[in-house]
Structures are given as C-alpha cells and as structure tokens.
C-alpha cells in the first residue's frame, strides 16, 4: 500500500512538473490528477498492461515522450453536413450549438470559464464523442489531436456540468403538462390518467474499488441501478441513480425520493386523484401506481384487457432506455471503478437525452404510441414479494411505508374501478 501511494505521489509530482497545458497552480493540480486517473483508465481498458510498469514508464517520462500527436483538422468536424454530424454526435448541429451555449453559460455562472485556451465548441465535440461511443480515451484523444490526460480533464468537468444542469432538464411535469400527457396516453391506448411509465435498468460497470460485491446483479455482473419515469414523448420526468446493482426495482423505488414525493398530501401533492404512474409487478399497487393483474390464476377477459392497455403505455419507459443506450453508448458498459464518476456519466447522458427532445428532436411519433404491442410485451405474470427488503429503511422511509399501506388499499379499489368502468 505504501509503495503504491509513493508511486502515485511521485506520478502527481512529476505530472505537475511536466505539464505543458496549465498556466496556474490550480490547473496544474487538476491536470496532474487527471493524468493519474487516465493511467488507471488505460489499465482498465487494456488489462494486459501492468500497472507498476505504467507508473514506472510515466515516472521516466517515457509515456509523455512516446505520445505522438496525429495531425487533426478540427475544422472538418465543423464543416460536416448535418446528416453526417448527427450520425457521429447523436444530435443535429443546431442542437449541438444550443448545448455549447447552455454549458458555456453554466460554466461562466460557476466561474469555471476564466480563460479560453481551447474553444468550448471543440471541447464539447470531444466529450460528446466520448459519451456517444465505446472508444477508449486514448483513441478519442488521437482522433482530436490531444493527450488522453487533457481529454479526461475536459470530460470530467463537462459531465460534472451536465449533472449540475439535471434539475433544469429533468423535471416533474406541471399540471398543464400532466394534462397533455394524460390526453396523449388515453388517445393512444384508452388508459386514462397516465402521467408516465416507470421502470429500472442497469448500467454495467467495472468492479468498483470498494464494496464491489454489492454491485453484483442477478446476471452476476457489476452494475449500477437507474430508475426513471418517462412520458409519452420518451422524455425522462424523474431520475434516480446510484443504487447498487444487487438491489431489486421494488427496493430502489422505496428508497428513492420519488416515493416520498408521491405520498405527499395537500398543496404538496405531485399527482391528482385521477393521475398515476404505470409499472410492472415489481412496484407496489397504490392509488398513484397502477400495475397489471398477476397471472397467479386464470384472468378474466376484463383483466386481460386491462393488462394489455396498461402494458401498451408502460412499454414506453423501455423504449426510452433503448433509445438512450443506443445514442449514448457508454450506458451499455462503462469502464469506471469510482461510483461518483459513474453517477455523473449516467445523469449527464440522460440530460443529453432530454436536451435533444426538449429542443425539437422527436423520438416517438404519436401514431407509434398507438401501435398495438406484441403478446410477449403484455405484463401479467409477475408476482413479487419483498418482505426482507425493508430492513434498512430510515425513520422517514418507515413512515412512508405506513402511508403506503393506505395508498395500497386505495390502489386496489382504483384498479378494479378502471377495469370495470373505464377501460
């Protein structure tokens, strides 16, 4: 441990001494830290590289001396036609320019744009490329004519900025917006009162440095849980990130701020009596959460019809996850062992997902919303019992559990009423 610590400290000290990019002490320190992180990233991306040899090479300036810049003309990225630009950067040039303006304004407000050694537009090109591809930092750095350490420096403060912008672009719908969402879902499926569909997904990661066993999911791989509520346009309306991969969706929901908000009463309520989310059998049936009838016995025709219409709306959260992971490819697998970095990346990616929709990119046409689903997409066979999952809830969460019992009774009544009278 002491030898490793000495190696890291030596690498940091040498990085500060060698750094050619920074102009002041703070920048030198940040870039030095970035260089150490990139060494670890390069080790993670190529397991055959011996970490000790990497640090020795770095301490002897071999890594710096061996890095060969590839001649790159960044103007070629700026002059691409819009179709090619969108293929590579997952958004139109118009939306990209809005992103540059938005991130730039945020960095200026935070006092992080005191000098402009590299144009922010070029920085965003590099970072968006990293987010949109599974390429290593080394290959992206070559593509843009930069060192991996400099690229990591850009990447780290841009994804931090995107995470800080999340409350602006991932927001619960207002009453007027909820009215629009309800009408769209009901026109498409006949299911009334739907504000959004909820589900969880896993982002697969490298084994975390600490508590790695807790991140092992049911597929025996390391992951972090992501819970999202999505509306009819595939816009994410609520996002909860950070729970370990071993945690079930039901428990993630019970630990999330969303449940606490849904249980509020009076003027603090975020849903009206006729409004609800749609989930699968992993979620509790309540007056604010409709789930399908479980197939623990023969279902009536009315129950089957209820399940089909519910599933047609609920599948949109799966569509949103698929579109997000298709665009921001590192959501499929992230080479990172620090959960804080993973969290920033995930939130930043969903901010970009929403940013493109809010600025005019339509991911789902309304006629596609009304398209009938396949039989294998109908939810009706999930029965979930999670008595042991409630042991570690804090006092506020325990209070929420008591309120949840009351909401569950109302949910039973509401589901039967919808099945018999409205659908």
Coordinates of C-alpha atoms in Angstrom, one line a residue:
X1 CA 0.0 0.0 0.0
X2 CA 2.8 2.4 0.9
X3 CA 4.7 1.7 -2.3
X4 CA 1.6 2.3 -4.4
X5 CA 0.9 5.5 -2.5
X6 CA 4.5 6.6 -3.1
X7 CA 4.3 5.8 -6.8
X8 CA 1.1 7.8 -7.2
X9 CA 2.5 10.8 -5.3
X10 CA 5.6 10.6 -7.5
X11 CA 3.5 10.5 -10.6
X12 CA 1.4 13.5 -9.4
X13 CA 4.6 15.5 -8.6
X14 CA 6.1 14.7 -12.0
X15 CA 2.9 15.4 -13.8
X16 CA 2.8 18.9 -12.3
X17 CA 6.4 19.5 -13.3
X18 CA 5.9 18.2 -16.9
X19 CA 2.5 19.7 -17.6
X20 CA 2.6 22.0 -20.6
X21 CA -1.1 22.8 -20.8
X22 CA -1.7 24.6 -17.5
X23 CA -0.9 28.2 -16.6
X24 CA -1.5 28.3 -12.9
X25 CA -1.2 26.1 -9.8
X26 CA -4.9 25.0 -9.7
X27 CA -4.9 23.9 -13.3
X28 CA -1.7 22.1 -12.9
X29 CA -3.0 20.2 -9.9
X30 CA -6.2 19.3 -11.7
X31 CA -4.4 18.1 -14.8
X32 CA -2.0 16.1 -12.7
X33 CA -4.9 14.3 -11.0
X34 CA -6.4 13.7 -14.5
X35 CA -3.1 12.1 -15.6
X36 CA -3.1 9.7 -12.7
X37 CA -6.8 8.8 -13.4
X38 CA -6.1 8.2 -17.1
X39 CA -3.3 5.8 -16.2
X40 CA -5.9 3.8 -14.3
X41 CA -8.4 4.1 -17.1
X42 CA -5.9 2.9 -19.6
X43 CA -5.1 0.0 -17.3
X44 CA -8.8 -0.9 -17.0
X45 CA -9.3 -0.7 -20.8
X46 CA -6.3 -2.9 -21.5
X47 CA -6.0 -5.4 -18.6
X48 CA -2.7 -6.9 -20.0
X49 CA -0.9 -3.6 -19.2
X50 CA 0.9 -3.9 -15.9
X51 CA 0.1 -1.0 -13.6
X52 CA 3.5 -0.9 -12.0
X53 CA 5.2 -0.8 -15.4
X54 CA 2.9 2.0 -16.4
X55 CA 3.8 4.1 -13.4
X56 CA 7.5 3.4 -13.9
X57 CA 7.2 4.4 -17.5
X58 CA 5.4 7.6 -16.6
X59 CA 7.9 8.5 -13.9
X60 CA 10.7 8.2 -16.5
X61 CA 8.9 10.5 -18.9
X62 CA 8.6 7.7 -21.4
X63 CA 4.8 8.0 -21.6
X64 CA 5.0 11.7 -22.4
X65 CA 7.8 11.2 -24.9
X66 CA 6.1 8.3 -26.7
X67 CA 2.8 10.1 -27.2
X68 CA 2.7 11.0 -30.9
X69 CA 0.1 13.6 -32.0
X70 CA -1.9 12.7 -35.1
X71 CA -2.4 15.7 -37.3
X72 CA -6.1 16.6 -37.0
X73 CA -8.0 19.4 -38.7
X74 CA -10.9 20.2 -36.3
X75 CA -12.5 22.4 -38.9
X76 CA -13.5 19.2 -40.7
X77 CA -15.9 18.4 -37.8
X78 CA -17.3 21.9 -38.0
X79 CA -17.9 21.7 -41.8
X80 CA -19.6 18.3 -41.8
X81 CA -23.1 18.3 -43.3
X82 CA -25.9 18.0 -40.8
X83 CA -26.7 14.3 -41.6
X84 CA -23.1 13.2 -41.1
X85 CA -22.7 15.4 -38.0
X86 CA -25.8 13.9 -36.4
X87 CA -24.6 10.3 -37.2
X88 CA -21.4 10.9 -35.3
X89 CA -22.5 13.3 -32.5
X90 CA -26.1 11.9 -32.0
X91 CA -27.7 15.4 -32.4
X92 CA -28.2 18.0 -35.1
X93 CA -25.7 20.8 -35.4
X94 CA -28.4 23.2 -34.3
X95 CA -29.0 21.3 -31.1
X96 CA -25.2 21.0 -30.6
X97 CA -24.7 24.7 -30.8
X98 CA -27.5 25.2 -28.2
X99 CA -25.7 22.7 -26.0
X100 CA -22.4 24.6 -26.3
X101 CA -24.3 27.8 -25.3
X102 CA -26.0 26.2 -22.4
X103 CA -22.9 24.5 -21.0
X104 CA -20.9 27.7 -21.6
X105 CA -23.4 29.8 -19.7
X106 CA -23.4 27.4 -16.8
X107 CA -19.6 27.3 -16.6
X108 CA -19.5 31.1 -16.7
X109 CA -22.1 31.3 -13.9
X110 CA -20.0 28.9 -11.8
X111 CA -16.8 30.9 -12.5
X112 CA -15.1 28.0 -14.4
X113 CA -14.5 29.8 -17.7
X114 CA -11.9 32.4 -16.8
X115 CA -9.7 31.6 -19.8
X116 CA -10.3 30.1 -23.2
X117 CA -7.2 28.2 -24.2
X118 CA -9.4 25.6 -26.0
X119 CA -12.6 26.6 -27.7
X120 CA -15.6 25.2 -25.8
X121 CA -17.1 24.0 -29.0
X122 CA -14.1 21.8 -29.6
X123 CA -14.2 20.6 -26.0
X124 CA -17.9 19.6 -26.4
X125 CA -17.1 17.8 -29.7
X126 CA -14.6 15.6 -27.8
X127 CA -16.7 15.0 -24.8
X128 CA -19.9 14.2 -26.8
X129 CA -17.8 11.8 -28.9
X130 CA -16.7 10.0 -25.7
X131 CA -20.2 9.8 -24.4
X132 CA -21.6 8.5 -27.7
X133 CA -19.1 5.8 -28.4
X134 CA -17.4 2.9 -26.6
X135 CA -14.0 4.2 -27.8
X136 CA -11.1 4.4 -25.3
X137 CA -9.8 7.7 -24.1
X138 CA -6.6 7.0 -26.0
X139 CA -8.3 6.5 -29.4
X140 CA -10.5 9.6 -28.9
X141 CA -7.5 11.7 -27.9
X142 CA -5.7 10.6 -31.1
X143 CA -8.8 11.5 -33.2
X144 CA -8.8 15.0 -31.8
X145 CA -5.1 15.6 -31.5
X146 CA -4.9 15.7 -27.7
X147 CA -3.3 13.8 -24.9
X148 CA -5.6 11.3 -23.0
X149 CA -5.0 13.3 -19.8
X150 CA -6.2 16.5 -21.4
X151 CA -9.3 14.8 -22.8
X152 CA -10.0 13.3 -19.3
X153 CA -9.7 16.8 -17.8
X154 CA -12.3 18.2 -20.3
X155 CA -14.5 15.2 -19.9
X156 CA -14.6 15.4 -16.1
X157 CA -15.7 19.0 -15.8
X158 CA -18.2 18.8 -18.7
X159 CA -20.0 15.7 -17.3
X160 CA -20.0 17.5 -13.9
X161 CA -21.6 20.5 -15.5
X162 CA -24.2 18.2 -17.2
X163 CA -25.0 16.6 -13.9
X164 CA -25.5 20.1 -12.3
X165 CA -27.8 21.0 -15.1
X166 CA -30.1 18.0 -14.4
X167 CA -32.8 19.8 -12.4
X168 CA -33.3 22.2 -15.3
X169 CA -33.8 19.4 -17.9
X170 CA -35.2 16.5 -15.9
X171 CA -38.2 17.9 -14.1
X172 CA -41.6 16.7 -12.9
X173 CA -44.4 17.8 -15.2
X174 CA -46.5 20.8 -14.3
X175 CA -50.3 20.4 -14.0
X176 CA -50.7 21.7 -17.6
X177 CA -48.0 19.3 -18.9
X178 CA -49.7 16.4 -17.0
X179 CA -53.0 17.2 -18.8
X180 CA -51.2 17.0 -22.1
X181 CA -49.5 13.7 -21.2
X182 CA -52.8 12.1 -19.9
X183 CA -54.6 13.0 -23.1
X184 CA -51.9 11.6 -25.3
X185 CA -51.7 8.3 -23.5
X186 CA -55.5 8.0 -23.4
X187 CA -55.8 8.7 -27.2
X188 CA -53.2 6.1 -27.9
X189 CA -54.4 3.3 -25.6
X190 CA -57.6 4.1 -23.9
X191 CA -56.0 4.0 -20.5
X192 CA -56.9 7.2 -18.5
X193 CA -54.9 9.2 -16.1
X194 CA -51.4 8.1 -17.1
X195 CA -48.7 10.6 -16.2
X196 CA -45.7 8.4 -17.1
X197 CA -44.3 4.9 -17.0
X198 CA -41.7 3.7 -14.5
X199 CA -39.0 1.1 -14.6
X200 CA -35.4 0.4 -13.8
X201 CA -32.4 -0.5 -15.9
X202 CA -28.8 -1.5 -15.2
X203 CA -25.6 0.3 -16.4
X204 CA -22.8 -2.2 -16.4
X205 CA -19.5 -1.1 -14.9
X206 CA -16.1 -2.3 -13.9
X207 CA -15.7 -3.8 -10.5
X208 CA -15.8 -0.8 -8.0
X209 CA -12.8 -0.3 -5.8
X210 CA -14.9 -0.5 -2.6
X211 CA -17.9 -2.8 -1.8
X212 CA -17.7 -4.5 -5.2
X213 CA -19.9 -7.4 -4.1
X214 CA -22.9 -5.1 -3.5
X215 CA -22.8 -4.1 -7.2
X216 CA -23.2 -7.7 -8.5
X217 CA -26.7 -8.0 -10.1
X218 CA -28.8 -11.1 -10.9
X219 CA -26.7 -11.6 -14.1
X220 CA -23.5 -11.9 -12.0
X221 CA -22.1 -8.7 -13.4
X222 CA -21.3 -5.4 -11.8
X223 CA -23.8 -2.6 -12.4
X224 CA -25.5 0.5 -11.0
X225 CA -29.3 0.8 -10.9
X226 CA -31.2 3.6 -12.8
X227 CA -34.9 4.3 -12.1
X228 CA -36.7 6.6 -14.5
X229 CA -40.2 7.9 -15.1
X230 CA -40.9 8.6 -18.8
X231 CA -43.8 10.4 -20.5
X232 CA -45.4 9.8 -23.9
X233 CA -42.5 11.6 -25.8
X234 CA -39.8 9.4 -24.1
X235 CA -38.8 12.5 -22.0
X236 CA -37.4 11.5 -18.6
X237 CA -39.5 13.2 -15.9
X238 CA -37.8 11.7 -12.9
X239 CA -34.4 10.0 -12.5
X240 CA -33.0 8.2 -9.5
X241 CA -29.4 6.9 -9.9
X242 CA -26.9 5.4 -7.5
X243 CA -28.4 2.3 -6.0
X244 CA -26.2 -0.8 -6.3
X245 CA -26.9 -3.5 -9.0
X246 CA -27.9 -6.1 -6.4
X247 CA -30.9 -4.1 -5.4
X248 CA -34.4 -5.0 -6.7
X249 CA -36.5 -2.4 -8.5
X250 CA -39.1 -2.5 -5.7
X251 CA -36.4 -1.6 -3.1
X252 CA -34.9 1.1 -5.3
X253 CA -38.4 2.7 -5.6
X254 CA -38.9 2.5 -1.8
X255 CA -35.5 4.2 -1.2
X256 CA -36.0 6.9 -3.9
X257 CA -37.2 10.4 -3.3
X258 CA -40.0 9.8 -5.8
X259 CA -42.0 7.6 -3.3
X260 CA -41.8 10.3 -0.6
X261 CA -43.0 12.9 -3.1
X262 CA -45.9 10.7 -4.3
X263 CA -47.1 10.2 -0.7
X264 CA -47.3 14.0 0.0
X265 CA -50.7 15.4 0.7
X266 CA -52.5 18.8 0.3
X267 CA -50.8 21.5 -1.7
X268 CA -47.6 19.5 -1.9
X269 CA -49.1 16.7 -3.9
X270 CA -47.5 16.0 -7.3
X271 CA -50.4 13.9 -8.7
X272 CA -54.1 14.4 -8.6
X273 CA -56.6 11.7 -7.6
X274 CA -57.2 10.7 -11.3
X275 CA -53.5 10.6 -12.1
X276 CA -51.0 7.7 -11.7
X277 CA -47.8 6.1 -13.0
X278 CA -47.7 2.7 -14.7
X279 CA -45.3 0.0 -13.6
X280 CA -44.7 -3.7 -13.8
X281 CA -45.2 -6.3 -11.0
X282 CA -42.1 -5.2 -9.1
X283 CA -43.8 -2.0 -8.0
X284 CA -46.5 -1.7 -5.3
X285 CA -50.1 -1.2 -6.3
X286 CA -51.3 2.1 -5.0
X287 CA -53.7 4.9 -6.0
X288 CA -50.7 6.6 -7.7
X289 CA -49.2 3.4 -9.2
X290 CA -51.2 1.1 -11.4
X291 CA -49.7 -2.4 -12.1
X292 CA -51.1 -5.4 -14.0
X293 CA -53.2 -8.2 -12.6
X294 CA -50.8 -11.0 -11.8
X295 CA -51.3 -14.4 -13.5
X296 CA -51.5 -16.4 -10.3
X297 CA -54.7 -17.9 -11.6
X298 CA -57.0 -17.6 -14.7
X299 CA -57.5 -14.0 -15.7
X300 CA -60.9 -12.7 -16.8
X301 CA -61.4 -11.0 -20.2
X302 CA -61.6 -7.6 -18.4
X303 CA -58.3 -8.2 -16.5
X304 CA -56.5 -9.3 -19.7
X305 CA -57.8 -6.1 -21.5
X306 CA -56.6 -4.0 -18.6
X307 CA -53.2 -5.6 -18.7
X308 CA -52.8 -5.1 -22.4
X309 CA -53.8 -1.4 -22.3
X310 CA -51.5 -0.8 -19.3
X311 CA -48.6 -2.6 -21.0
X312 CA -49.0 -0.5 -24.2
X313 CA -48.3 2.6 -22.2
X314 CA -45.8 1.2 -19.8
X315 CA -43.5 -0.1 -22.6
X316 CA -42.5 3.5 -23.3
X317 CA -40.0 3.5 -20.5
X318 CA -38.3 0.5 -22.1
X319 CA -38.3 2.5 -25.4
X320 CA -36.6 5.4 -23.7
X321 CA -33.9 3.2 -22.1
X322 CA -33.3 1.6 -25.5
X323 CA -33.0 5.0 -27.3
X324 CA -30.8 6.5 -24.6
X325 CA -28.4 3.5 -24.6
X326 CA -28.4 3.4 -28.4
X327 CA -27.3 7.1 -28.6
X328 CA -25.0 7.3 -25.6
X329 CA -23.3 4.0 -26.0
X330 CA -21.3 4.0 -22.7
X331 CA -24.6 3.5 -20.9
X332 CA -24.2 -0.1 -22.1
X333 CA -20.9 -0.6 -20.4
X334 CA -18.8 2.0 -18.5
X335 CA -15.1 1.5 -17.8
X336 CA -15.2 3.1 -14.3
X337 CA -14.5 1.9 -10.8
X338 CA -15.5 5.1 -9.0
X339 CA -19.3 5.2 -8.4
X340 CA -19.2 9.0 -8.3
X341 CA -17.8 9.1 -11.9
X342 CA -20.4 6.5 -12.9
X343 CA -23.2 8.6 -11.4
X344 CA -22.0 11.8 -13.2
X345 CA -21.8 10.0 -16.5
X346 CA -25.3 8.4 -16.2
X347 CA -27.0 11.6 -15.2
X348 CA -25.1 13.6 -17.9
X349 CA -26.2 11.1 -20.6
X350 CA -29.9 11.4 -19.6
X351 CA -29.6 15.2 -19.5
X352 CA -28.4 15.0 -23.1
X353 CA -31.3 12.5 -23.9
X354 CA -33.8 15.1 -22.6
X355 CA -31.9 18.1 -24.1
X356 CA -32.3 16.8 -27.6
X357 CA -36.1 16.1 -27.1
X358 CA -36.7 19.5 -25.5
X359 CA -35.0 21.2 -28.4
X360 CA -37.1 19.6 -31.1
X361 CA -35.9 16.1 -31.7
X362 CA -38.9 13.8 -31.8
X363 CA -38.1 10.2 -30.7
X364 CA -41.6 8.8 -30.9
X365 CA -44.5 9.8 -33.2
X366 CA -47.9 9.7 -31.7
X367 CA -49.1 7.1 -34.2
X368 CA -46.3 4.9 -32.9
X369 CA -47.6 5.4 -29.4
X370 CA -50.9 3.9 -30.5
X371 CA -49.3 0.9 -32.3
X372 CA -50.5 -2.4 -30.7
X373 CA -47.9 -4.2 -28.7
X374 CA -46.9 -7.9 -29.2
X375 CA -48.3 -10.6 -26.9
X376 CA -44.9 -11.0 -25.3
X377 CA -44.9 -7.4 -24.2
X378 CA -48.1 -7.8 -22.1
X379 CA -47.3 -7.7 -18.4
X380 CA -49.3 -10.2 -16.5
X381 CA -47.1 -12.9 -15.0
X382 CA -45.0 -11.1 -12.4
X383 CA -45.7 -11.8 -8.7
X384 CA -43.3 -10.1 -6.3
X385 CA -42.9 -10.5 -2.6
X386 CA -40.1 -8.5 -0.9
X387 CA -40.6 -8.6 2.9
X388 CA -36.9 -8.8 3.7
X389 CA -36.0 -5.8 1.6
X390 CA -37.4 -3.2 4.1
X391 CA -34.9 -3.8 6.9
X392 CA -32.6 -0.9 6.2
X393 CA -35.1 1.9 5.7
X394 CA -34.6 5.1 7.8
X395 CA -37.2 6.6 10.0
X396 CA -38.7 8.8 7.2
X397 CA -38.9 5.8 4.9
X398 CA -40.6 3.7 7.6
X399 CA -43.2 6.5 7.9
X400 CA -43.7 6.4 4.1
X401 CA -44.2 2.6 4.4
X402 CA -47.1 3.2 6.8
X403 CA -48.7 5.7 4.4
X404 CA -48.0 3.2 1.5
X405 CA -50.3 0.7 3.2
X406 CA -53.2 3.1 3.0
X407 CA -52.3 4.0 -0.6
X408 CA -52.3 0.3 -1.5
X409 CA -55.9 -0.2 -0.3
X410 CA -56.9 2.8 -2.5
X411 CA -55.0 1.3 -5.3
X412 CA -56.9 -2.0 -5.2
X413 CA -60.2 -0.1 -5.4
X414 CA -58.9 2.2 -8.2
X415 CA -57.7 -0.7 -10.3
X416 CA -61.0 -2.6 -10.1
X417 CA -62.9 0.6 -10.9
X418 CA -60.8 1.2 -14.0
X419 CA -61.1 -2.4 -15.1
X420 CA -64.9 -2.4 -14.8
X421 CA -65.9 1.1 -15.8
X422 CA -63.3 3.0 -17.7
X423 CA -61.4 0.5 -19.9

